[in-house]
Amino acid sequence: MVTKHADNSEPTKRRRSKQRTTQRSVVVADRSAGALITIGGVGTILAVLGVALFLVWVAAPLFLPAEIEGIEEVVKDWPADPLHLGVDEYRTLGWALMPSGVLEVFLLDNGETRTSVQVFPPGQLISASIPLQGSDAVLGLADGTVQAARIEFVSRVRGPDDLPESIRRELDGLPIGAALGYQDGSVQRTPTGGYRLQKLEVELGASTRVGSGAVRRVRQVSRTSGPFLVALVDEPTSSAGQRLVAITGRERSDFLTGKRSVSFDDPMELPFEALGEGSASYLEVTGSGSDVLVGWTGGEFFRVHTGEIADAFLAEKGRLIPDGERLTALTFLIGNRTLIWGSSSGAIRGGFLLRQADFQGSGVAGLKTQPRATTRLVETKQLAPASNSAVRVLAPSARTRLLFAGFADGRIRLTNVTNQAELATVRLANQAETGGEPLSHLLIAPKEDAVVALAGGRLFQGNFDPGHPEASFAALFQPVWYENYNEPLYVWQSSSGTDDFEPKLGLYPLVFGTLKATLYSMLLGAPLALLAAIFTSEFLHAGTKAAIKPAIELMASLPSVVLGFLAALVLAPFLEDLVPATLALFVTLPVSFLVGAYVWQLLPSQVSLRFSRWRFGLMAVMAPVGVVAAAWSGPILERVFFGGDIRGWLAWDAAAANAERFASTTGGWLLLWVPISALVVVVLGGRFVTPWMRERSVGWDRRKFALADA
């Protein structure tokens, strides 16, 4: 009998490999997800590039130059140069106050006279002060009278039925904005379909007698109680030949009618010293009325401090320009704080008053400050270099820090005073052949969209686009000497609540503020984020991690700006009065947890194993200990490292009265060296201490190792 044994070396059953196939729906979903992810990634890149291009598109116009174009001559035939020129904000009407006492209103495009009013008898009007803003003017007369007046354009919008049909049809055939002469003014069609009628109104107000001679110069500034006037009056009987008087006005408003009335107090004489030959040619008053400035064409100059009129005194005197030059123009910018002066050399300079206690440098080289004076005139601007043509007229803007300068050769130069940038230079039409005619009047339209000039008895007007004159490389990235500041600084302040505000666009505070905020945030956020990620990934229970990890990933999608906004609204008010304790908390809280961990390691093995499930709960008991330690050590930290007042330390000012108290930099260096010290400790510990401990700790029991580790 033959027995057949199975041969185990051969497979008794053919093994078949299992065929695995992916469902079509899974393949479609996978490919769709891949396409969507690709589209989303490319779309994100394109969106970011689009934002970058948009920012460039928006920012590029900041650096485009100013434009002065279309300067044309306006046909006018005046027997003499006006005392003052003005235009309305819509550039349809102009007006001229003539030395003969006539006020003439004319169309700006063709010079057609619309009305002519004899305000004063011939030979009576001597001087005028017309403000950059507002309508309150002051006129000086030959008999020693100072006359207040209101000169302003009045606009009214009317419907089609309020105009003659012939005028309406003619306007409808013209482009919107074009003006026609109508009655005593002009009429133009508005974009909304109405018709704007405009005319100039003149109303004489109160007057006061300030002397027996002619009022050669008069200036006015507004105070809360009313106008404050200063006048230079001829005085033949005086050895100086002139008197300087101040007049305080009282303004009252009628409750029922709303009309304002002004009355003047008796004039009070101010100190006057004849420094130059002949009569003084220039008179200016600061915006607060606390200082009066008087100058001669020879360059002599003095300043009278009028903070208390009864105790007014000469604060500064001397020469405003170098020897050999003549003073040819003097004016204030908007706000009457920054003084601009031009000379026969073609140079244009500027400056303002600074407190001597705050400013440690020297003022204008040619001026000597009196001992009683608390302020001095400091030259802070070099707006134009010396040239072969004298400065004839300076025309500041009524809106911004722009300044037009007219020269004897017919040139017009546009400058931004803040950053001292030359924006544009133009020569009047038909002037090049004759070498140019000297400019006698120059003004900027109220909306800064036109320039009007008078040269050689000929009137010119042209379109004007200043662009963005406040933005330049110097203004953005270099220190700028801003008005009323003691030195050139990097400052950012883009807006304010006053019309005469000087924009401060230094980017350094923004750039370094961003870097500092990022650095300090990373010093706190990076260790917390890394440690939280390591703990979540390596030590956290799987069930807990399944809930926490998605929540953290969702939080990562929240914009940091929103989180910062919430922190500013919620955390900042709470921590505002707890800054020292909060700083101490970053030390005491980790230390308290470490102390708890080391105490746990010192427990016997049987005890630690029995209570291992409550280990983290028992360690959490140390959190209140850390908070209490921070509250106790915070005031000590503030007293030792921050002069007892961390807010005062952070807002330290070298010029402040308590500057010495917060002069120590120990606290700041301590904070800056904390992360560097921690990095050094980690590196040295991992490279030297840990290997040394590993060699020495062989055979140690648990308690001994815990003590050595602590």
XYZ file of C-alpha atoms in Angstrom:
710
model
C 0.000 0.000 0.000
C 1.414 3.168 -1.096
C 0.644 6.177 0.945
C 0.871 9.553 -0.699
C 2.001 12.346 1.504
C 1.234 15.926 0.707
C 4.239 17.883 -0.353
C 4.231 20.993 1.820
C 6.870 22.604 -0.352
C 4.300 23.191 -3.082
C 1.279 25.355 -2.526
C -1.877 23.324 -2.188
C -3.910 26.319 -3.250
C -3.108 28.944 -5.814
C -3.078 32.324 -4.154
C -4.636 35.085 -6.131
C -3.638 38.743 -5.647
C -6.576 40.913 -4.718
C -7.456 43.502 -7.311
C -8.058 46.908 -5.670
C -9.907 49.597 -7.609
C -10.821 53.162 -6.615
C -14.399 54.189 -7.010
C -15.075 56.672 -9.774
C -16.675 59.158 -7.358
C -13.527 59.207 -5.242
C -11.379 59.834 -8.318
C -13.648 62.661 -9.455
C -13.664 64.230 -5.986
C -9.878 63.948 -5.702
C -9.253 65.529 -9.086
C -11.834 68.230 -8.429
C -10.219 69.046 -5.105
C -6.803 69.220 -6.759
C -8.107 71.556 -9.432
C -9.850 73.754 -6.886
C -6.730 73.930 -4.728
C -4.632 74.850 -7.763
C -7.110 77.490 -8.855
C -7.319 78.839 -5.315
C -3.531 79.041 -4.986
C -3.076 80.747 -8.327
C -6.008 83.044 -7.572
C -4.470 83.996 -4.238
C -1.175 84.852 -5.926
C -2.970 86.912 -8.563
C -5.034 88.661 -5.891
C -1.911 89.604 -3.941
C -0.242 90.849 -7.118
C -3.387 92.826 -7.932
C -3.344 94.448 -4.510
C 0.332 95.332 -4.998
C -0.362 96.860 -8.415
C -3.314 98.774 -7.012
C -1.178 100.189 -4.200
C 1.444 101.282 -6.737
C -1.290 102.817 -8.894
C -2.657 104.758 -5.911
C 0.726 105.826 -4.530
C 2.388 106.817 -7.804
C 0.513 110.161 -8.122
C 2.040 111.248 -4.825
C 5.342 111.768 -6.594
C 4.089 113.413 -9.789
C 5.227 117.039 -10.221
C 3.025 120.074 -9.909
C 1.773 121.671 -13.109
C 1.294 125.313 -14.064
C -0.072 125.637 -17.552
C -2.309 127.711 -19.778
C -1.080 131.087 -18.506
C -2.817 133.746 -20.560
C -2.949 137.503 -20.424
C -6.175 139.115 -19.221
C -6.821 142.412 -20.972
C -6.860 145.136 -18.325
C -5.870 148.761 -18.437
C -5.274 150.100 -14.942
C -3.586 153.480 -14.458
C -1.697 152.125 -11.450
C -1.038 148.836 -9.728
C -3.810 147.812 -7.307
C -3.273 147.699 -3.570
C -4.793 144.235 -3.564
C -6.056 141.592 -5.982
C -8.550 138.828 -5.277
C -10.514 136.095 -7.061
C -13.543 134.026 -6.138
C -13.363 130.292 -5.451
C -15.056 129.425 -8.789
C -12.553 131.503 -10.820
C -15.188 133.595 -12.572
C -14.685 136.996 -10.962
C -11.698 139.021 -9.858
C -11.537 142.243 -7.924
C -8.970 144.957 -7.489
C -8.703 147.615 -4.797
C -7.061 150.632 -6.426
C -5.033 153.374 -4.685
C -7.670 155.848 -5.906
C -10.199 154.270 -3.549
C -12.054 152.439 -6.337
C -12.995 148.794 -5.964
C -13.399 147.172 -9.372
C -15.014 143.791 -10.090
C -14.220 142.128 -13.432
C -14.614 138.836 -15.269
C -11.476 136.817 -14.853
C -11.416 135.267 -18.319
C -11.628 138.449 -20.406
C -11.167 141.329 -17.957
C -14.624 142.830 -18.593
C -15.496 145.247 -15.770
C -18.791 144.359 -14.095
C -18.923 147.069 -11.474
C -16.751 149.835 -10.102
C -17.408 151.368 -6.687
C -15.749 154.462 -5.246
C -15.258 153.232 -1.707
C -13.126 156.216 -0.566
C -12.367 159.631 -2.043
C -9.232 159.794 -4.229
C -6.028 160.060 -2.217
C -7.670 158.816 0.973
C -6.829 155.085 0.792
C -3.198 154.362 1.749
C -2.930 150.715 2.855
C -5.009 147.561 3.154
C -4.863 144.275 5.041
C -6.847 141.456 3.400
C -6.686 138.084 5.209
C -5.926 134.798 3.478
C -9.111 133.359 4.957
C -12.337 135.110 5.809
C -13.788 138.405 4.695
C -12.781 140.855 7.445
C -10.464 143.450 5.930
C -8.803 146.498 7.467
C -7.975 149.675 5.527
C -5.576 152.456 6.441
C -6.510 156.021 5.455
C -4.565 159.203 4.903
C -6.174 161.014 7.839
C -4.932 158.485 10.401
C -8.124 156.417 10.472
C -8.252 152.632 10.539
C -11.401 151.395 8.807
C -12.844 147.888 9.193
C -14.609 146.407 6.183
C -16.195 143.192 5.001
C -15.295 142.155 1.441
C -16.650 138.809 0.275
C -18.202 137.042 -2.674
C -21.836 136.035 -2.277
C -23.172 133.108 -4.292
C -26.796 132.185 -4.906
C -28.127 129.299 -6.978
C -31.238 130.054 -9.022
C -33.517 128.029 -11.264
C -34.042 128.537 -15.014
C -37.113 130.703 -14.448
C -35.104 133.260 -12.460
C -32.912 134.259 -15.427
C -33.679 136.108 -18.650
C -34.237 133.695 -21.519
C -31.395 135.161 -23.567
C -28.877 134.620 -20.763
C -30.149 131.118 -20.125
C -29.909 130.107 -23.773
C -26.407 131.496 -24.054
C -25.298 129.605 -20.934
C -26.876 126.368 -22.149
C -24.727 126.601 -25.265
C -21.534 126.891 -23.223
C -19.671 124.170 -21.322
C -20.678 123.633 -17.711
C -18.763 126.045 -15.508
C -18.325 128.743 -18.146
C -19.364 132.167 -16.843
C -21.120 135.162 -18.318
C -21.365 138.665 -17.000
C -24.687 139.299 -15.320
C -25.747 142.402 -13.376
C -22.850 143.359 -11.060
C -21.224 139.927 -11.152
C -21.374 136.677 -13.074
C -23.604 133.688 -13.698
C -22.596 130.134 -14.596
C -24.366 126.815 -15.102
C -23.671 124.223 -12.408
C -23.328 120.452 -12.962
C -26.658 119.903 -11.163
C -28.574 122.034 -13.656
C -28.865 125.198 -11.590
C -27.453 128.636 -12.270
C -24.975 130.189 -9.864
C -25.144 133.982 -9.513
C -22.129 135.590 -7.912
C -21.204 139.096 -6.930
C -18.875 140.942 -4.583
C -20.310 142.674 -1.528
C -18.500 145.437 0.338
C -19.620 146.725 3.694
C -17.746 149.291 5.777
C -17.706 148.718 9.510
C -16.355 150.473 12.556
C -13.447 152.891 12.351
C -11.078 154.514 14.789
C -8.536 157.312 14.637
C -5.017 156.194 15.520
C -2.979 159.286 14.657
C -2.711 162.492 12.692
C -0.590 161.117 9.855
C -1.306 158.535 7.187
C -1.643 154.867 8.139
C 1.203 153.373 6.080
C 0.743 149.783 7.148
C -2.051 147.971 8.991
C -2.519 144.316 9.978
C -5.249 142.387 11.749
C -5.563 138.996 13.469
C -8.589 137.400 15.099
C -8.819 136.674 18.782
C -11.610 135.013 20.721
C -12.798 138.375 22.055
C -12.522 140.165 18.719
C -10.017 141.557 16.224
C -6.575 142.788 17.179
C -5.115 145.495 14.923
C -1.652 146.988 14.610
C -0.894 150.085 12.502
C 2.197 152.013 11.411
C 1.270 155.669 11.384
C 3.263 158.614 10.052
C 4.157 161.062 12.809
C 6.069 164.107 11.478
C 6.491 165.549 14.957
C 8.206 162.394 16.251
C 11.975 161.917 15.963
C 11.363 158.400 14.595
C 8.957 159.725 11.975
C 6.446 156.940 12.708
C 4.393 155.464 15.530
C 3.374 151.871 16.142
C -0.075 151.505 17.718
C -2.244 148.554 18.713
C -6.032 148.571 18.723
C -8.143 145.950 20.480
C -11.559 145.276 19.003
C -14.656 143.965 20.741
C -16.996 141.787 18.714
C -20.669 141.363 19.530
C -23.349 139.307 17.798
C -27.014 140.231 17.683
C -29.026 137.319 19.036
C -32.036 138.037 16.816
C -30.462 139.060 13.514
C -27.162 137.173 13.814
C -25.220 140.220 12.615
C -21.837 140.992 14.103
C -20.744 144.413 15.235
C -17.222 145.495 16.146
C -16.155 148.348 18.372
C -12.573 149.490 18.979
C -10.891 150.450 22.241
C -8.587 153.443 22.413
C -5.315 152.829 20.551
C -2.288 152.012 22.685
C 1.191 152.970 21.598
C 3.795 150.236 21.219
C 7.584 150.609 21.437
C 9.073 151.768 18.145
C 12.690 152.280 17.178
C 13.749 153.644 13.788
C 16.432 151.174 12.698
C 16.590 151.896 8.977
C 16.455 154.801 6.595
C 13.060 156.204 5.729
C 9.775 154.675 6.783
C 9.256 151.071 7.770
C 7.996 149.076 4.795
C 6.812 145.843 6.391
C 4.427 145.055 9.230
C 3.239 141.622 10.323
C 1.478 140.181 13.398
C 1.614 136.593 14.662
C -1.584 134.571 14.736
C -2.052 134.929 18.481
C -1.325 138.662 18.361
C 1.472 138.247 20.897
C 4.240 139.556 18.617
C 4.470 142.411 16.100
C 7.215 142.436 13.462
C 8.438 145.574 11.680
C 10.983 145.695 8.870
C 12.760 148.123 6.525
C 13.854 147.578 2.943
C 17.451 147.928 4.101
C 17.041 144.673 6.047
C 16.620 146.213 9.521
C 14.034 144.485 11.655
C 12.613 144.442 15.172
C 9.995 142.443 17.047
C 7.720 143.771 19.782
C 6.253 141.316 22.273
C 2.613 142.280 22.917
C 1.469 139.479 25.203
C 0.457 142.228 27.604
C -0.063 145.414 25.607
C 0.491 147.625 28.616
C 3.871 145.924 29.146
C 4.949 145.563 25.498
C 8.710 145.645 24.871
C 11.261 145.221 22.087
C 12.141 141.524 22.106
C 14.519 141.337 19.122
C 16.187 143.717 16.740
C 18.949 143.793 14.161
C 19.217 142.685 10.549
C 17.005 139.981 9.134
C 19.240 139.428 6.076
C 23.010 139.615 5.498
C 24.757 142.937 4.921
C 24.669 144.159 1.368
C 21.203 142.733 0.649
C 17.837 144.427 0.745
C 14.622 143.067 2.190
C 12.141 142.876 -0.698
C 9.262 140.712 0.615
C 7.908 139.657 4.003
C 4.795 137.640 4.802
C 3.296 134.943 7.029
C 2.046 131.548 5.947
C -1.442 130.417 6.846
C -1.800 130.464 10.624
C 0.590 133.437 10.998
C 3.301 131.432 12.692
C 5.894 130.750 9.996
C 7.481 133.955 8.670
C 8.852 134.010 5.111
C 11.161 136.718 3.778
C 12.877 137.337 0.444
C 15.834 139.531 -0.438
C 17.417 141.323 -3.356
C 19.788 138.379 -3.830
C 16.878 136.123 -4.790
C 17.166 134.036 -1.617
C 14.006 133.074 0.261
C 14.219 132.076 3.906
C 11.735 131.201 6.617
C 11.475 130.647 10.331
C 9.279 130.891 13.388
C 9.436 131.798 17.048
C 10.683 129.230 19.559
C 10.969 129.339 23.317
C 14.528 130.014 24.387
C 14.206 127.509 27.211
C 13.395 124.746 24.702
C 15.719 125.693 21.845
C 19.434 125.489 22.556
C 20.730 126.698 19.178
C 21.058 130.204 17.785
C 18.314 132.241 16.158
C 18.575 134.390 13.049
C 22.230 135.400 12.804
C 21.574 139.120 12.381
C 19.122 139.482 15.288
C 19.903 140.030 18.954
C 17.376 138.899 21.530
C 16.703 141.087 24.560
C 17.121 139.583 28.062
C 13.387 139.875 28.846
C 12.362 137.924 25.773
C 11.317 134.306 26.247
C 11.228 133.521 22.512
C 13.525 134.083 19.563
C 13.099 133.999 15.795
C 14.823 130.891 14.441
C 15.630 130.451 10.758
C 14.463 126.965 9.828
C 13.847 127.084 6.074
C 16.014 127.748 3.020
C 13.387 127.904 0.284
C 15.385 129.382 -2.604
C 19.099 129.980 -3.164
C 20.571 133.317 -4.124
C 20.178 134.208 -7.816
C 20.597 137.166 -10.121
C 16.977 138.258 -9.726
C 15.431 139.827 -6.639
C 12.318 138.492 -4.974
C 9.462 140.907 -5.612
C 6.374 139.281 -4.098
C 5.489 136.276 -1.909
C 2.016 134.715 -2.148
C 1.102 132.026 0.422
C -1.827 129.673 -0.063
C -4.963 129.989 2.061
C -5.276 126.186 2.325
C -1.860 124.534 2.592
C 1.855 125.238 2.985
C 2.356 126.236 -0.639
C 4.178 129.443 -1.474
C 4.427 131.257 -4.798
C 7.361 133.605 -5.222
C 7.573 136.200 -7.979
C 10.947 137.529 -9.127
C 12.098 140.665 -10.888
C 12.782 138.747 -14.120
C 9.186 137.527 -14.416
C 9.775 134.044 -13.007
C 7.204 132.393 -10.747
C 8.514 129.721 -8.404
C 6.288 127.312 -6.464
C 7.613 125.820 -3.220
C 6.265 123.609 -0.478
C 7.491 125.276 2.697
C 7.315 122.213 4.957
C 9.752 120.040 3.030
C 11.435 122.958 1.178
C 10.785 121.258 -2.169
C 10.695 123.282 -5.383
C 7.585 122.079 -7.198
C 7.518 124.138 -10.384
C 9.002 127.206 -12.060
C 7.419 129.114 -14.926
C 8.036 132.353 -16.780
C 5.094 134.488 -17.809
C 4.130 134.433 -21.475
C 5.925 136.847 -23.795
C 8.447 137.721 -21.124
C 11.498 135.850 -22.384
C 12.206 138.259 -25.228
C 12.411 141.292 -22.965
C 14.240 139.572 -20.148
C 11.107 139.560 -18.015
C 9.096 142.195 -16.249
C 9.010 142.418 -12.452
C 5.984 140.914 -10.747
C 4.064 143.263 -8.482
C 1.145 141.011 -7.462
C 0.766 137.252 -7.191
C -1.981 135.156 -5.656
C -3.270 131.581 -5.484
C -6.950 130.936 -6.120
C -8.889 129.829 -3.016
C -9.164 126.235 -4.262
C -5.497 126.070 -5.302
C -6.448 125.500 -8.922
C -5.252 128.771 -10.483
C -2.557 131.409 -10.191
C -3.061 135.112 -10.926
C -0.148 137.468 -11.507
C 0.373 141.138 -12.308
C 3.615 142.057 -14.055
C 4.460 145.252 -15.850
C 0.854 146.421 -15.614
C -0.371 143.262 -17.360
C -2.653 140.732 -15.684
C -2.120 136.991 -16.211
C -3.995 133.900 -15.072
C -3.277 130.204 -15.528
C -4.358 126.748 -14.456
C -2.538 125.237 -11.555
C -2.438 121.672 -10.234
C -0.274 121.310 -7.125
C -0.539 117.515 -7.070
C 0.541 116.226 -3.679
C 3.221 118.703 -2.618
C 3.414 117.438 0.952
C 4.731 114.044 -0.237
C 8.387 113.898 -1.174
C 11.418 111.770 -0.363
C 12.582 114.364 2.154
C 9.188 114.526 3.867
C 8.830 110.739 4.031
C 12.327 109.574 4.922
C 14.310 112.524 6.277
C 13.916 114.644 9.412
C 11.842 117.757 8.785
C 11.763 120.910 10.874
C 8.063 121.345 11.500
C 6.423 124.489 12.766
C 6.964 125.123 16.506
C 9.286 122.114 16.874
C 12.730 122.622 18.403
C 14.627 120.641 15.768
C 14.120 118.540 12.639
C 12.354 115.320 13.575
C 10.734 112.203 12.171
C 7.033 112.743 12.918
C 3.828 111.201 11.607
C 0.592 113.164 12.003
C -1.528 113.139 8.885
C -4.569 115.097 10.080
C -5.728 117.590 12.650
C -8.719 119.701 13.621
C -7.442 123.070 12.372
C -7.260 124.583 8.886
C -3.657 125.730 9.309
C -2.426 122.247 10.215
C 0.970 121.224 8.858
C 0.891 117.581 7.672
C 3.699 115.467 9.094
C 4.347 112.434 6.929
C 7.603 110.979 8.263
C 7.447 107.217 7.723
C 10.190 106.327 10.199
C 7.816 106.255 13.209
C 5.475 103.933 11.294
C 8.256 101.663 10.052
C 10.074 101.357 13.356
C 6.815 101.218 15.292
C 5.783 98.252 13.160
C 9.157 96.584 13.670
C 9.045 97.159 17.425
C 5.489 95.881 17.708
C 6.437 92.808 15.665
C 9.570 92.175 17.739
C 7.842 92.450 21.100
C 4.895 90.379 19.880
C 7.234 87.664 18.642
C 9.164 87.658 21.907
C 5.970 86.653 23.663
C 4.070 84.864 20.914
C 6.776 82.677 19.358
C 7.701 80.752 22.550
C 4.050 80.302 23.492
C 3.116 79.128 19.992
C 6.042 76.699 19.684
C 5.580 75.233 23.158
C 1.820 74.903 22.642
C 2.385 73.143 19.302
C 4.946 70.746 20.790
C 2.726 69.961 23.758
C -0.356 69.447 21.581
C 1.511 67.225 19.143
C 3.554 65.102 21.546
C 1.957 65.061 25.001
C -1.730 65.859 24.763
C -4.240 63.018 24.971
C -5.453 61.879 21.564
C -9.107 62.544 22.328
C -8.401 66.025 23.614
C -6.065 66.748 20.710
C -8.774 65.779 18.231
C -10.885 68.674 19.535
C -8.175 71.250 20.225
C -6.105 70.925 17.033
C -8.928 71.881 14.613
C -9.940 74.765 16.884
C -6.382 76.157 16.790
C -6.247 75.770 13.019
C -9.518 77.677 12.703
C -8.134 80.437 14.928
C -5.172 80.763 12.542
C -7.597 81.947 9.874
C -8.619 84.955 11.956
C -6.890 88.178 10.794
C -4.268 89.405 13.217
C -5.709 92.905 12.866
C -9.002 91.673 14.327
C -7.236 89.941 17.193
C -5.199 93.082 17.871
C -8.356 95.179 17.783
C -10.029 92.895 20.329
C -6.913 92.988 22.488
C -6.900 96.785 22.371
C -10.573 96.921 23.363
C -10.645 94.146 25.958
C -7.163 93.467 27.313
C -5.559 96.918 27.081
C -8.045 98.735 29.401
C -7.751 95.898 31.911
C -3.951 95.782 31.846
C -3.431 99.550 31.628
C -3.022 99.934 35.389
C -1.305 96.553 35.803
C 1.661 96.900 33.465
C 4.395 96.171 36.079
C 2.507 93.160 37.433
C 1.871 91.940 33.887
C 5.566 92.139 33.049
C 6.402 90.293 36.256
C 3.788 87.655 35.411
C 5.855 86.498 32.434
C 8.539 85.495 34.926
C 6.592 84.399 38.015
C 4.033 82.204 36.229
C 6.547 79.939 34.409
C 8.716 79.815 37.522
C 5.748 78.787 39.658
C 4.924 75.934 37.259
C 8.561 74.844 37.289
C 8.566 74.879 41.081
C 5.448 72.715 41.065
C 7.059 70.301 38.612
C 10.208 70.003 40.729
C 8.142 69.467 43.886
C 6.308 66.663 42.073
C 9.627 65.049 41.143
C 10.745 65.181 44.786
C 7.737 63.125 45.918
C 8.315 59.398 46.614
C 7.654 57.110 43.669
C 4.706 55.390 45.346
C 2.978 58.705 45.990
C 3.614 60.111 42.511
C 2.333 56.943 40.855
C -0.789 56.869 42.995
C -1.721 60.454 42.120
C -0.351 60.533 38.553
C -3.781 61.060 37.011
C -4.162 64.305 38.975
C -0.650 65.530 38.189
C -1.646 68.398 35.891
C -4.481 69.438 38.150
C -2.144 69.630 41.133
C 0.396 71.600 39.082
C -2.337 74.048 38.044
C -2.641 75.002 41.699
C 0.664 76.813 41.186
C -0.961 79.294 38.742
C -2.538 81.404 41.519
C 0.818 81.332 43.276
C 2.436 82.851 40.175
C -0.287 85.518 39.923
C 0.110 86.475 43.582
C 3.901 86.600 43.179
C 3.496 88.902 40.127
C 1.154 91.246 42.004
C 3.657 91.417 44.870
C 6.812 91.813 42.769
C 5.341 94.169 40.113
C 5.625 97.364 42.206
C 9.138 96.345 43.256
C 10.109 95.826 39.607
C 8.638 99.229 38.715
C 10.465 100.983 41.547
C 13.860 99.383 40.897
C 14.029 99.429 37.100
C 11.569 102.111 35.931
C 11.902 104.972 38.397
C 8.680 104.095 40.216
C 6.481 104.994 37.221
C 6.655 102.810 34.125
C 4.332 105.134 32.176
C 6.587 108.083 32.830
C 9.593 105.953 31.906
C 8.033 104.954 28.578
C 7.072 108.583 27.820
C 10.471 109.955 28.819
C 11.260 113.415 27.475
C 14.711 114.916 27.872
C 13.210 118.410 28.213
C 10.704 117.426 30.904
C 11.080 118.609 34.468
C 11.423 115.042 35.821
C 13.754 113.822 33.061
C 16.487 112.733 35.503
C 14.077 110.438 37.305
C 13.523 108.312 34.209
C 16.947 108.685 32.606
C 18.057 105.138 33.501
C 17.933 102.608 30.659
C 18.398 99.553 32.883
C 14.788 98.416 32.607
C 14.775 98.608 28.832
C 18.041 96.722 28.438
C 16.805 94.116 30.890
C 13.704 93.470 28.782
C 15.711 93.374 25.555
C 18.289 90.939 26.972
C 15.722 88.481 28.386
C 15.177 86.533 25.109
C 18.882 86.677 24.254
C 19.768 85.396 27.732
C 17.216 82.604 27.408
C 18.732 81.578 24.069
C 22.244 81.568 25.568
C 21.069 79.445 28.496
C 19.398 76.922 26.183
C 22.466 76.645 23.960
C 24.934 76.345 26.833
C 22.671 73.972 28.720
C 22.237 71.626 25.771
C 25.901 71.721 24.795
C 27.667 71.562 28.172
C 25.397 71.160 31.200
C 23.198 68.315 29.948
C 26.119 66.066 28.866
C 27.845 66.741 32.163
C 24.683 65.839 34.087
C 24.219 62.682 32.040
C 27.702 61.449 32.955
C 27.436 62.305 36.639
C 23.870 61.096 37.226
C 24.484 57.423 36.489
C 23.196 55.489 39.508
C 21.363 58.418 41.099
C 17.964 57.843 42.574
C 14.916 59.841 41.545
C 15.073 62.393 44.360
C 18.767 63.136 43.968
C 18.357 63.661 40.226
C 15.376 65.974 40.823
C 17.395 68.088 43.260
C 20.302 68.355 40.830
C 17.967 69.245 37.954
C 16.285 71.965 40.023
